[in-house]
CSV table of N, CA and C in Angstrom, one decimal:
chain,number,residue,atom,x,y,z
A,574,ARG,N,-25.3,-15.6,70.1
A,574,ARG,CA,-25.6,-17.0,70.1
A,574,ARG,C,-25.8,-17.6,68.7
A,575,GLN,N,-26.6,-16.9,67.9
A,575,GLN,CA,-26.9,-17.3,66.6
A,575,GLN,C,-25.6,-17.5,65.7
A,576,ARG,N,-24.7,-16.5,65.8
A,576,ARG,CA,-23.4,-16.6,65.1
A,576,ARG,C,-22.6,-17.7,65.5
A,577,ALA,N,-22.6,-18.0,66.9
A,577,ALA,CA,-21.9,-19.1,67.4
A,577,ALA,C,-22.5,-20.4,66.9
A,578,ARG,N,-23.7,-20.5,66.9
A,578,ARG,CA,-24.4,-21.7,66.5
A,578,ARG,C,-24.1,-22.0,65.0
A,579,GLU,N,-24.2,-21.0,64.2
A,579,GLU,CA,-23.8,-21.1,62.7
A,579,GLU,C,-22.4,-21.5,62.5
A,580,GLY,N,-21.5,-20.8,63.3
A,580,GLY,CA,-20.1,-21.0,63.1
A,580,GLY,C,-19.7,-22.4,63.5
A,581,LEU,N,-20.2,-22.8,64.7
A,581,LEU,CA,-19.9,-24.1,65.2
A,581,LEU,C,-20.4,-25.2,64.3
A,582,ALA,N,-21.5,-25.0,63.6
A,582,ALA,CA,-22.1,-26.0,62.8
A,582,ALA,C,-21.2,-26.3,61.6
A,583,THR,N,-20.4,-25.3,61.2
A,583,THR,CA,-19.5,-25.5,60.1
A,583,THR,C,-18.0,-25.7,60.5
A,584,ALA,N,-17.7,-25.3,61.7
A,584,ALA,CA,-16.3,-25.4,62.2
A,584,ALA,C,-15.9,-26.9,62.3
A,585,THR,N,-14.8,-27.2,61.7
A,585,THR,CA,-14.3,-28.6,61.8
A,585,THR,C,-12.8,-28.6,62.2
A,586,SER,N,-12.0,-27.7,61.6
A,586,SER,CA,-10.5,-27.8,61.9
A,586,SER,C,-10.3,-27.4,63.4
A,587,GLY,N,-11.1,-26.5,64.0
A,587,GLY,CA,-10.8,-26.1,65.3
A,587,GLY,C,-11.3,-27.1,66.3
A,588,LEU,N,-12.1,-28.0,65.8
A,588,LEU,CA,-12.6,-29.1,66.7
A,588,LEU,C,-12.0,-30.4,66.5
A,589,ALA,N,-11.0,-30.5,65.6
A,589,ALA,CA,-10.4,-31.7,65.2
A,589,ALA,C,-9.8,-32.5,66.3
A,590,ASP,N,-9.2,-31.8,67.3
A,590,ASP,CA,-8.5,-32.5,68.4
A,590,ASP,C,-9.5,-32.9,69.5
A,591,LEU,N,-10.7,-32.4,69.5
A,591,LEU,CA,-11.7,-32.7,70.5
A,591,LEU,C,-12.3,-34.0,70.3
A,592,THR,N,-12.8,-34.6,71.4
A,592,THR,CA,-13.6,-35.8,71.3
A,592,THR,C,-15.0,-35.4,70.9
A,593,ASP,N,-15.8,-36.4,70.6
A,593,ASP,CA,-17.2,-36.1,70.2
A,593,ASP,C,-17.9,-35.4,71.4
A,594,ARG,N,-17.7,-36.0,72.6
A,594,ARG,CA,-18.3,-35.4,73.8
A,594,ARG,C,-17.9,-34.0,74.0
A,595,GLU,N,-16.6,-33.7,73.9
A,595,GLU,CA,-16.0,-32.4,74.1
A,595,GLU,C,-16.6,-31.4,73.1
A,596,SER,N,-16.8,-31.9,71.8
A,596,SER,CA,-17.3,-31.0,70.8
A,596,SER,C,-18.8,-30.7,71.2
A,597,ARG,N,-19.5,-31.7,71.6
A,597,ARG,CA,-21.0,-31.5,71.9
A,597,ARG,C,-21.1,-30.5,73.0
A,598,ILE,N,-20.3,-30.7,74.0
A,598,ILE,CA,-20.3,-29.8,75.2
A,598,ILE,C,-20.0,-28.4,74.8
A,599,LEU,N,-19.0,-28.2,74.0
A,599,LEU,CA,-18.6,-26.9,73.5
A,599,LEU,C,-19.7,-26.3,72.7
A,600,ARG,N,-20.4,-27.0,71.8
A,600,ARG,CA,-21.5,-26.5,71.1
A,600,ARG,C,-22.6,-26.0,71.9
A,601,LEU,N,-23.0,-26.9,72.9
A,601,LEU,CA,-24.1,-26.5,73.8
A,601,LEU,C,-23.7,-25.2,74.7
A,602,ALA,N,-22.4,-25.2,75.1
A,602,ALA,CA,-21.9,-24.0,75.9
A,602,ALA,C,-22.0,-22.8,75.0
A,603,ALA,N,-21.7,-22.9,73.7
A,603,ALA,CA,-21.8,-21.7,72.8
A,603,ALA,C,-23.1,-21.3,72.7
A,604,LEU,N,-24.1,-22.1,72.9
A,604,LEU,CA,-25.5,-21.7,72.8
A,604,LEU,C,-26.0,-21.1,74.1
A,605,GLY,N,-25.0,-21.0,75.1
A,605,GLY,CA,-25.4,-20.3,76.3
A,605,GLY,C,-26.0,-21.2,77.4
A,606,ARG,N,-25.9,-22.6,77.2
A,606,ARG,CA,-26.4,-23.5,78.2
A,606,ARG,C,-25.5,-23.6,79.4
A,607,THR,N,-26.1,-23.8,80.5
A,607,THR,CA,-25.3,-23.9,81.8
A,607,THR,C,-24.8,-25.4,81.8
A,608,ASN,N,-23.9,-25.6,82.8
A,608,ASN,CA,-23.4,-27.0,83.0
A,608,ASN,C,-24.6,-27.9,83.4
A,609,SER,N,-25.5,-27.4,84.1
A,609,SER,CA,-26.7,-28.3,84.5
A,609,SER,C,-27.5,-28.6,83.3
A,610,ALA,N,-27.7,-27.6,82.5
A,610,ALA,CA,-28.5,-27.8,81.3
A,610,ALA,C,-27.9,-28.8,80.3
A,611,ILE,N,-26.6,-28.7,80.2
A,611,ILE,CA,-25.8,-29.5,79.3
A,611,ILE,C,-25.8,-31.0,79.9
A,612,ALA,N,-25.6,-31.1,81.2
A,612,ALA,CA,-25.7,-32.4,81.8
A,612,ALA,C,-27.0,-33.1,81.6
A,613,HIS,N,-28.1,-32.3,81.7
A,613,HIS,CA,-29.4,-32.9,81.5
A,613,HIS,C,-29.6,-33.3,80.0
A,614,ALA,N,-29.2,-32.4,79.1
A,614,ALA,CA,-29.3,-32.8,77.7
A,614,ALA,C,-28.5,-34.0,77.3
A,615,LEU,N,-27.4,-34.2,77.9
A,615,LEU,CA,-26.5,-35.3,77.5
A,615,LEU,C,-26.7,-36.5,78.5
A,616,ASP,N,-27.5,-36.4,79.5
A,616,ASP,CA,-27.7,-37.4,80.5
A,616,ASP,C,-26.5,-37.9,81.2
A,617,ILE,N,-25.7,-36.9,81.6
A,617,ILE,CA,-24.5,-37.1,82.4
A,617,ILE,C,-24.5,-36.2,83.6
A,618,SER,N,-23.6,-36.3,84.6
A,618,SER,CA,-23.6,-35.5,85.7
A,618,SER,C,-23.1,-34.2,85.5
A,619,PRO,N,-23.5,-33.1,86.2
A,619,PRO,CA,-22.9,-31.8,86.1
A,619,PRO,C,-21.4,-31.8,86.4
A,620,ARG,N,-21.0,-32.6,87.2
A,620,ARG,CA,-19.5,-32.7,87.5
A,620,ARG,C,-18.7,-33.1,86.3
A,621,THR,N,-19.3,-34.1,85.6
A,621,THR,CA,-18.6,-34.6,84.3
A,621,THR,C,-18.6,-33.5,83.3
A,622,VAL,N,-19.7,-32.8,83.2
A,622,VAL,CA,-19.7,-31.6,82.3
A,622,VAL,C,-18.7,-30.6,82.7
A,623,ALA,N,-18.6,-30.3,83.9
A,623,ALA,CA,-17.6,-29.3,84.4
A,623,ALA,C,-16.1,-29.7,84.1
A,624,LYS,N,-15.8,-31.0,84.0
A,624,LYS,CA,-14.5,-31.5,83.8
A,624,LYS,C,-14.1,-31.3,82.2
A,625,HIS,N,-15.1,-31.6,81.4
A,625,HIS,CA,-14.8,-31.5,80.0
A,625,HIS,C,-14.2,-30.2,79.5
A,626,PRO,N,-14.8,-29.1,79.9
A,626,PRO,CA,-14.2,-27.8,79.4
A,626,PRO,C,-12.7,-27.7,79.7
A,627,GLU,N,-12.3,-28.2,80.9
A,627,GLU,CA,-10.9,-28.2,81.2
A,627,GLU,C,-10.0,-28.8,80.2
A,628,HIS,N,-10.5,-29.9,79.6
A,628,HIS,CA,-9.8,-30.6,78.6
A,628,HIS,C,-9.8,-29.8,77.3
A,629,VAL,N,-10.9,-29.2,77.0
A,629,VAL,CA,-11.1,-28.4,75.8
A,629,VAL,C,-10.2,-27.2,75.9
A,630,TYR,N,-10.2,-26.5,77.0
A,630,TYR,CA,-9.3,-25.3,77.2
A,630,TYR,C,-7.9,-25.7,76.9
A,631,ARG,N,-7.5,-26.8,77.5
A,631,ARG,CA,-6.0,-27.2,77.3
A,631,ARG,C,-5.7,-27.5,75.9
A,632,LYS,N,-6.7,-28.3,75.2
A,632,LYS,CA,-6.4,-28.6,73.8
A,632,LYS,C,-6.4,-27.4,72.9
A,633,LEU,N,-7.3,-26.4,73.2
A,633,LEU,CA,-7.3,-25.2,72.4
A,633,LEU,C,-6.4,-24.1,72.9
A,634,ASP,N,-5.8,-24.3,74.0
A,634,ASP,CA,-4.8,-23.3,74.6
A,634,ASP,C,-5.6,-22.1,74.9
A,635,VAL,N,-6.7,-22.2,75.6
A,635,VAL,CA,-7.5,-21.0,76.0
A,635,VAL,C,-7.9,-21.2,77.5
A,636,THR,N,-8.5,-20.1,78.1
A,636,THR,CA,-8.8,-20.2,79.5
A,636,THR,C,-10.3,-19.9,79.8
A,637,SER,N,-11.2,-19.8,78.8
A,637,SER,CA,-12.6,-19.6,79.1
A,637,SER,C,-13.5,-20.1,78.0
A,638,ARG,N,-14.8,-20.3,78.3
A,638,ARG,CA,-15.7,-20.7,77.3
A,638,ARG,C,-15.7,-19.9,76.1
A,639,THR,N,-15.8,-18.6,76.3
A,639,THR,CA,-15.8,-17.6,75.2
A,639,THR,C,-14.6,-17.8,74.3
A,640,SER,N,-13.4,-17.9,74.9
A,640,SER,CA,-12.2,-18.1,74.1
A,640,SER,C,-12.2,-19.4,73.4
A,641,ALA,N,-12.7,-20.5,74.0
A,641,ALA,CA,-12.8,-21.8,73.4
A,641,ALA,C,-13.7,-21.7,72.2
A,642,VAL,N,-14.8,-21.1,72.3
A,642,VAL,CA,-15.8,-21.0,71.1
A,642,VAL,C,-15.1,-20.2,70.0
A,643,PHE,N,-14.4,-19.0,70.4
A,643,PHE,CA,-13.8,-18.2,69.4
A,643,PHE,C,-12.7,-19.0,68.7
A,644,ALA,N,-11.9,-19.8,69.5
A,644,ALA,CA,-10.8,-20.6,68.9
A,644,ALA,C,-11.3,-21.6,67.9
A,645,ALA,N,-12.4,-22.3,68.3
A,645,ALA,CA,-13.0,-23.3,67.4
A,645,ALA,C,-13.5,-22.7,66.2
A,646,LEU,N,-14.2,-21.5,66.3
A,646,LEU,CA,-14.7,-20.8,65.1
A,646,LEU,C,-13.6,-20.4,64.1
A,647,ASN,N,-12.5,-20.1,64.7
A,647,ASN,CA,-11.3,-19.6,63.9
A,647,ASN,C,-10.4,-20.7,63.4
A,648,GLY,N,-10.7,-21.9,63.7
A,648,GLY,CA,-9.9,-23.0,63.3
A,648,GLY,C,-8.6,-23.2,64.0
A,649,ARG,N,-8.5,-22.7,65.2
A,649,ARG,CA,-7.3,-22.8,66.0
A,649,ARG,C,-7.4,-24.1,66.9
A,650,SER,N,-6.5,-25.0,66.7
A,650,SER,CA,-6.5,-26.2,67.5
A,650,SER,C,-5.0,-26.5,67.9
């Protein structure tokens, strides 16, 4: 989690195609937060949170949270 936090703090090219909301959700997911915890932190519904990763996965061409974080850290967009 610490490496993910540090990496996402400096990653920009991998997140370039993501909206601000998608980037925030990806950052919180990288920290190990659940959809419910992310929803609470961003004051949105858990269903909304669940939909955003689908868009992130498509934009980064991945199929999981772990892969999305890895892609963002490695500048793949």
